[in-house]
Amino acid sequence: MTSSAAAAVASIVALTSLVPSLPQTVTNGASVLGTLSAPSLSLTGVDGIVSWGANTVENYNPYATDFISGRQGPTYNFNIARGFISPDGVNKSSILINGSFPGPMIEANWGDTITVNVCNQITGPEEGTSIHWHGILQKSTPWYDGVPAVGQCPIAPGSCMTYSFLADVYGTSWYHSHYSAQYSAGVAGAMIIHGPSQVEYDYDIGPIILSDWYHNETYEQLVEQVMANPAVGPPLSNNNLINGKMNFDCSQLLENNLQCTSNAGLSKFQFHSGKTHRLRLINTGAEGIQYFSIDGHNMTIFANDFVPIVPYTTNVVTLGVGQRSDVIVTATGAPNSTFWMRSNLSSCDNAHYPFALAAIYYEDADNTSVPHSTVTSFTDSKCGNDNLSLTTPYYNYGAIPAPATTQDLTITAHLNETDGTSGFRLFYVNNQTFRADYNSPILPLANGGNFSYPNPDWQVYNFDTNSSVRLVVYNDFPGSHPMHLHGHNFNVLADGFGTWDGVITNPHNPQRRDTQLVRGSNDPTNPDPGSPGYIVLQYSTDNPGTWPFHCHIAWHVSAGLYINTIEQDALLQKRVLPSVIADTCKAWDAYSASNVVDEIDSGEKRMFARDFSLS
Ligand SMILES: *[C@@H]1O[C@H](CO)[C@@H](O)[C@H](O)[C@H]1NC(C)=O
Ligand SMILES: *[C@@H]1O[C@H](CO)[C@@H](O)[C@H](O)[C@H]1NC(C)=O
Ligand SMILES: *[C@@H]1O[C@H](CO)[C@@H](O)[C@H](O)[C@H]1NC(C)=O
Ligand SMILES: *[C@@H]1O[C@H](CO)[C@@H](O)[C@H](O)[C@H]1NC(C)=O
Ligand SMILES: *[C@@H]1O[C@H](CO)[C@@H](O)[C@H](O)[C@H]1NC(C)=O
Ligand SMILES: *[C@@H]1O[C@H](CO)[C@@H](O)[C@H](O)[C@H]1NC(C)=O
Ligand SMILES: *[C@@H]1O[C@H](CO)[C@@H](O)[C@H](O)[C@H]1NC(C)=O
Ligand SMILES: *[C@@H]1O[C@H](CO)[C@@H](O)[C@H](O)[C@H]1NC(C)=O
Ligand SMILES: *[C@@H]1O[C@H](CO)[C@@H](O)[C@H](O)[C@H]1NC(C)=O
Ligand SMILES: *[C@@H]1O[C@H](CO)[C@@H](O)[C@H](O)[C@H]1NC(C)=O
Ligand SMILES: *[C@@H]1O[C@H](CO)[C@@H](O)[C@H](O)[C@H]1NC(C)=O
Ligand SMILES: *[C@@H]1O[C@H](CO)[C@@H](O)[C@H](O)[C@H]1NC(C)=O
Ligand SMILES: [Cu+2]
C-alpha cells in the first residue's frame, strides 16, 4: 500500500466521531443505502409472498426448469439525467437514475415479470443510453438484454423504452448502463430477486455495493486515456466506495478545481448480537477487484452470482467487476460493539486510495462512535478468483458432457498500427478488435435472417445449432479480466497458466456463474511469467439469441475486448420482436442523423475521427 493511502485510512480511524459533514442528499441524492435508516429486506419476498413452492434450491434445476410465478411484479420508472453528487465529499458531475446514487434498488420475487420504463433525459450534452439487467437469462425476451448494437439501438435523448422480462433466476445482482462506459458515471443499481435459500438467516442487510470511484469530470476522459497513444498509462481510481460512500482527505485532492469536503460520511450498518445476517455483495466498479472483509468476523459464502453454492467459510471474499457473492455473517460481538467493514482494491489495480471503510454498529452501540477493531489479515487471491476447488454449485448438475464445439479465444492488447508508434491502444480477441454500429443491432438482423456483417469488427461468432459451446480463453495481456457472458450461467472448468491440459476442476459438478476472472500473463502466481492465463468455460445453447461475451472492466470493453455470440439462430428467426425494438431504432436513427454522436470507443465508428492526444 502507498503511504498516502495508509495515511488516509489512519486519518479516518483517528476521528473522534463518525458524524457526516454532508447530508445524505448531497453525497448520494435520493439513495438511502449506507444509512442506518435503510430498511433491511423482507425474509419472505416482496409483499410477503413466498410462492416458489416445491422449487427448492435442492430440486430446482436451472438448466431445465423455468419457474414462472405468474405475478406481474413491480413496475419502475427510471429517469436518467445528469446531476451533481459528492459520494466521498468531492463534488462530481454524474449521470444518475432519478437523482439517486447508487440507482434505485429493484426488488422482485423469483418468477415475477419485472417492468422498467427507462427515459433518457440526459442533456448538456445529450447522449444515448440503454440498461442491461446483469445475469438475467432473458430466455423468452433476448431483445430486452439492454446492449446497444446487439438487442436494440440506444435510447435516444428525449425518448423512453419499456423493458419487461421474467425474473428467471434468483439472488443478488445489479443493473447498469451498457452504453459505452456510462455506468461508471453513476448509472447502476442493485437488483434483488427473492427466492429459495439453502441457508437460514435472521436479517437481510440488503445490497453492499462496492465500487472504485474516479474524480475525473467525465468517463469519456478516462476512456480516452485508456486508449491514448503514446500511452499515458491507465487512469488511477481516486477512491473506493461502499454503498456509494467514503471519506476523502481534501488535502490529497489531485485536481484543484473541484469542490471538496472532508469526512463526508461513511456507510453504516446495523448488526444484532447473536443473530445471523445476509449480506449481498456486488462489485459494480469500473476496474478494480475487491477484497471484502469484516474485522473480527468470518463469512459463509452461499451463492456466487445467481448460483447457490455449497456454503464455505472464509475471512475474505474476492469479487471481480460484475461478480456478486451472498454471505452469512454471525454477529459474535457484544451488544455494544462496533467493527470496521473493509473492502480493499487489489494490488493489481490502478488505484490512488484503494481502501474502503464502513462502520458496523451492534444494537447497543453509539451510532456515531468510531470502531477500534483490528484488521483481519487475509491471503488475497493475487488478481484471480478464489481457487475453483473451493466452489461447488449447491444443485448437483452432474458431470459436464463433451462440448458440441470448442472455440479458442486469445486476448491481446497493442497499438492498432503495426509499427508500434501510431494509432490507439486497443484490445483484440483472435486478432480482431470490436466496434459496434449502434444503428444496426445484430439481433433484429438475425431475426430477419441477415447474418452478413459489413465489417469484421462486428466480431460475431455464430454457433448455430451446436447444443453446447466450450470457450477456451487465453489472456496474453499482463492484467486479469472479469469475463462476463450474457444469457447464461457458464460452468468454469479450469483456471490456470500456459496451455490448458484438459483437466477439469470439480469434474462432477464444476463452478457455475456468469462472470469469471481470467488471470494475466504477468500474474504474481504465474509459474512461467509471460505465458498466458486461461479459463475454460462451457454452456448449453438453450437460449436462442445474440449474447455478448466481454471483459467487464469498463475501460477494456471500451477498447474492444468484446465478442458477440449467436446461438440457435433458426429458433431466433421464429420469434416476433416487440415493436418497441423498431421504434427505439427509428428514434435513434432520427437523432443520429441530425446530431453528432460523440461516442469515442468500441461503441461507435467515429472513434478514429477524434484527436486523442493528451500530451
Ligand atoms: C442513532 O442513535 C441516536 C441516539 O441513540 C438515535 O436517536 C438515532 O435515532 C440513531 N440513528 C439511527 C439512524 O438509528
Ligand atoms: C423516478 O421519478 C419519477 C418522476 O418523479 C417517479 O414517477 C418514479 O416513481 C421514480 N422511480 C423510482 C424507481 O423511484
Ligand atoms: C456541485 O457543483 C455544482 C456545479 O458547480 C453546483 O451547482 C453544486 O451546488 C455543487 N454541489 C455542492 C454540494 O457543492
Ligand atoms: C483523471 O484524473 C487524474 C487525477 O486523478 C489525472 O491525472 C488524469 O489526467 C485525469 N485524466 C483525464 C483524462 O482527465
Ligand atoms: C474464523 O474461522 C477460522 C477457521 O475456521 C477460525 O480459526 C477463527 O477463529 C474464526 N474467527 C472468528 C472471528 O470467528
Ligand atoms: C460494552 O459493554 C461491556 C460490558 O458491559 C463494557 O465492559 C464495555 O466497556 C462496553 N464497551 C463500550 C464501548 O461501551
Ligand atoms: C486492507 O486495508 C486495510 C486498511 O483498511 C489495511 O490495513 C490492510 O492491510 C489491507 N489488507 C490487505 C491484505 O491488503
Ligand atoms: C487449489 O486447490 C487445490 C486443492 O486444494 C490444490 O491442489 C491446488 O494447488 C490449488 N491451486 C492453486 C492455484 O492454488
Ligand atoms: C489506427 O488508428 C489510426 C488513428 O491514429 C487510424 O487512422 C487507423 O485507421 C487505425 N488503423 C486500423 C487498422 O484500425
Ligand atoms: C493472430 O496473429 C498472429 C500474428 O500474425 C498469428 O500468429 C496468430 O495465429 C493469429 N491468431 C489467430 C487466432 O488468428
Ligand atoms: C445485412 O445487414 C447489413 C448491416 O445492416 C447490411 O449492410 C446488409 O445490406 C444486409 N444484407 C441484406 C441481404 O439485407
Ligand atoms: C458449430 O459451431 C461452429 C463454430 O464454432 C460452426 O462452424 C459449426 O457450423 C457449428 N455447427 C453446427 C452443427 O451448427
Ligand atoms: Cu479486461
Coordinates of N, CA and C in Angstrom, one line a residue, residues 31-35 38-41 102-107 171-174 189-192 194 204-210 242-244 267-269 278-284 292 324-326 341:
S31 N -30.7 8.3 -2.7 CA -30.4 6.9 -2.2 C -30.3 7.0 -0.6
V32 N -30.9 6.0 0.0 CA -30.7 5.9 1.5 C -29.8 4.8 1.9
L33 N -29.2 4.1 0.9 CA -28.3 3.0 1.2 C -27.1 3.5 2.0
G34 N -26.6 2.7 2.9 CA -25.5 3.1 3.7 C -25.8 3.9 4.8
T35 N -27.1 4.2 5.1 CA -27.5 4.9 6.3 C -28.2 3.9 7.2
A38 N -31.7 2.9 6.2 CA -32.0 2.0 5.1 C -32.7 0.7 5.6
P39 N -33.9 0.4 5.1 CA -34.6 -0.8 5.7 C -33.9 -2.1 5.4
S40 N -33.9 -3.0 6.3 CA -33.4 -4.4 5.9 C -34.5 -5.0 5.1
L41 N -34.1 -6.0 4.3 CA -35.0 -6.5 3.3 C -35.9 -7.6 3.9
P102 N -26.2 5.0 -5.2 CA -26.5 4.1 -6.3 C -27.9 4.3 -6.8
G103 N -28.2 3.8 -8.0 CA -29.5 3.9 -8.5 C -30.6 3.2 -7.7
P104 N -31.9 3.4 -8.0 CA -32.9 2.8 -7.2 C -32.8 1.3 -7.2
M105 N -33.1 0.7 -6.0 CA -33.0 -0.8 -6.0 C -34.2 -1.4 -6.6
I106 N -34.0 -2.4 -7.4 CA -35.1 -3.2 -8.0 C -35.2 -4.5 -7.1
E107 N -36.4 -4.8 -6.7 CA -36.7 -5.9 -5.8 C -37.9 -6.7 -6.4
G171 N -31.6 -14.3 -6.4 CA -30.4 -14.0 -5.7 C -30.1 -12.5 -5.9
T172 N -28.8 -12.2 -6.0 CA -28.3 -10.8 -5.9 C -27.6 -10.4 -7.2
S173 N -28.1 -9.3 -7.7 CA -27.4 -8.8 -8.9 C -27.5 -7.3 -9.0
W174 N -27.3 -6.8 -10.2 CA -27.3 -5.3 -10.4 C -27.7 -5.1 -11.9
G189 N -27.4 0.1 -10.3 CA -28.0 -0.1 -9.0 C -28.2 -1.6 -8.7
A190 N -28.7 -1.9 -7.5 CA -28.8 -3.3 -7.1 C -30.1 -3.8 -7.7
M191 N -30.1 -5.1 -8.0 CA -31.3 -5.8 -8.4 C -31.4 -7.1 -7.6
I192 N -32.4 -7.2 -6.7 CA -32.5 -8.3 -5.8 C -33.7 -9.1 -6.2
H194 N -35.9 -12.2 -4.8 CA -36.1 -13.1 -3.7 C -36.4 -14.5 -4.2
D204 N -31.8 -9.7 6.6 CA -31.3 -9.5 5.2 C -30.9 -8.0 5.2
I205 N -29.5 -7.8 5.3 CA -29.0 -6.4 5.3 C -29.2 -5.7 4.0
G206 N -29.3 -6.5 2.9 CA -29.5 -6.0 1.6 C -28.2 -5.8 0.9
P207 N -28.2 -4.9 -0.2 CA -27.1 -4.8 -1.1 C -25.9 -4.1 -0.4
I208 N -24.7 -4.6 -0.6 CA -23.5 -3.9 -0.2 C -22.7 -3.7 -1.5
I209 N -22.8 -2.5 -2.0 CA -22.3 -2.2 -3.4 C -20.9 -1.7 -3.2
L210 N -19.9 -2.4 -3.9 CA -18.5 -2.0 -3.8 C -18.1 -1.4 -5.2
I242 N -18.3 2.1 -0.5 CA -19.3 1.1 -0.1 C -20.6 1.7 0.0
N243 N -21.6 1.2 -0.8 CA -22.9 1.8 -1.0 C -22.8 3.2 -1.3
G244 N -21.8 3.5 -2.2 CA -21.7 4.9 -2.7 C -21.1 5.9 -1.8
S267 N -20.5 4.7 5.0 CA -21.7 3.9 5.2 C -21.7 3.2 6.6
K268 N -23.0 3.0 7.1 CA -23.2 2.4 8.4 C -24.2 1.3 8.3
F269 N -23.9 0.2 9.0 CA -24.8 -0.9 9.0 C -25.1 -1.4 10.4
R278 N -27.7 -11.7 6.4 CA -27.3 -11.9 5.0 C -26.8 -10.6 4.4
L279 N -25.6 -10.7 3.8 CA -25.1 -9.5 3.1 C -25.0 -9.9 1.6
R280 N -25.4 -8.9 0.8 CA -25.4 -9.2 -0.7 C -24.3 -8.3 -1.3
L281 N -23.2 -8.9 -1.5 CA -22.0 -8.1 -2.0 C -22.0 -8.1 -3.6
I282 N -21.8 -6.9 -4.1 CA -21.9 -6.6 -5.5 C -20.7 -5.7 -5.9
N283 N -19.9 -6.1 -6.9 CA -18.8 -5.2 -7.4 C -19.3 -4.6 -8.6
T284 N -19.7 -3.3 -8.5 CA -20.2 -2.5 -9.6 C -19.2 -1.5 -10.2
F292 N -13.2 -8.1 0.2 CA -14.2 -7.7 1.2 C -13.9 -8.5 2.5
R324 N -20.9 -11.1 -7.9 CA -21.6 -11.0 -6.6 C -21.4 -12.2 -5.8
S325 N -21.4 -12.0 -4.4 CA -21.4 -13.1 -3.5 C -22.4 -12.8 -2.4
D326 N -23.2 -13.9 -2.1 CA -24.1 -13.8 -0.9 C -23.4 -14.4 0.2
M341 N -16.0 -2.6 8.6 CA -16.2 -3.4 7.4 C -15.2 -2.8 6.4

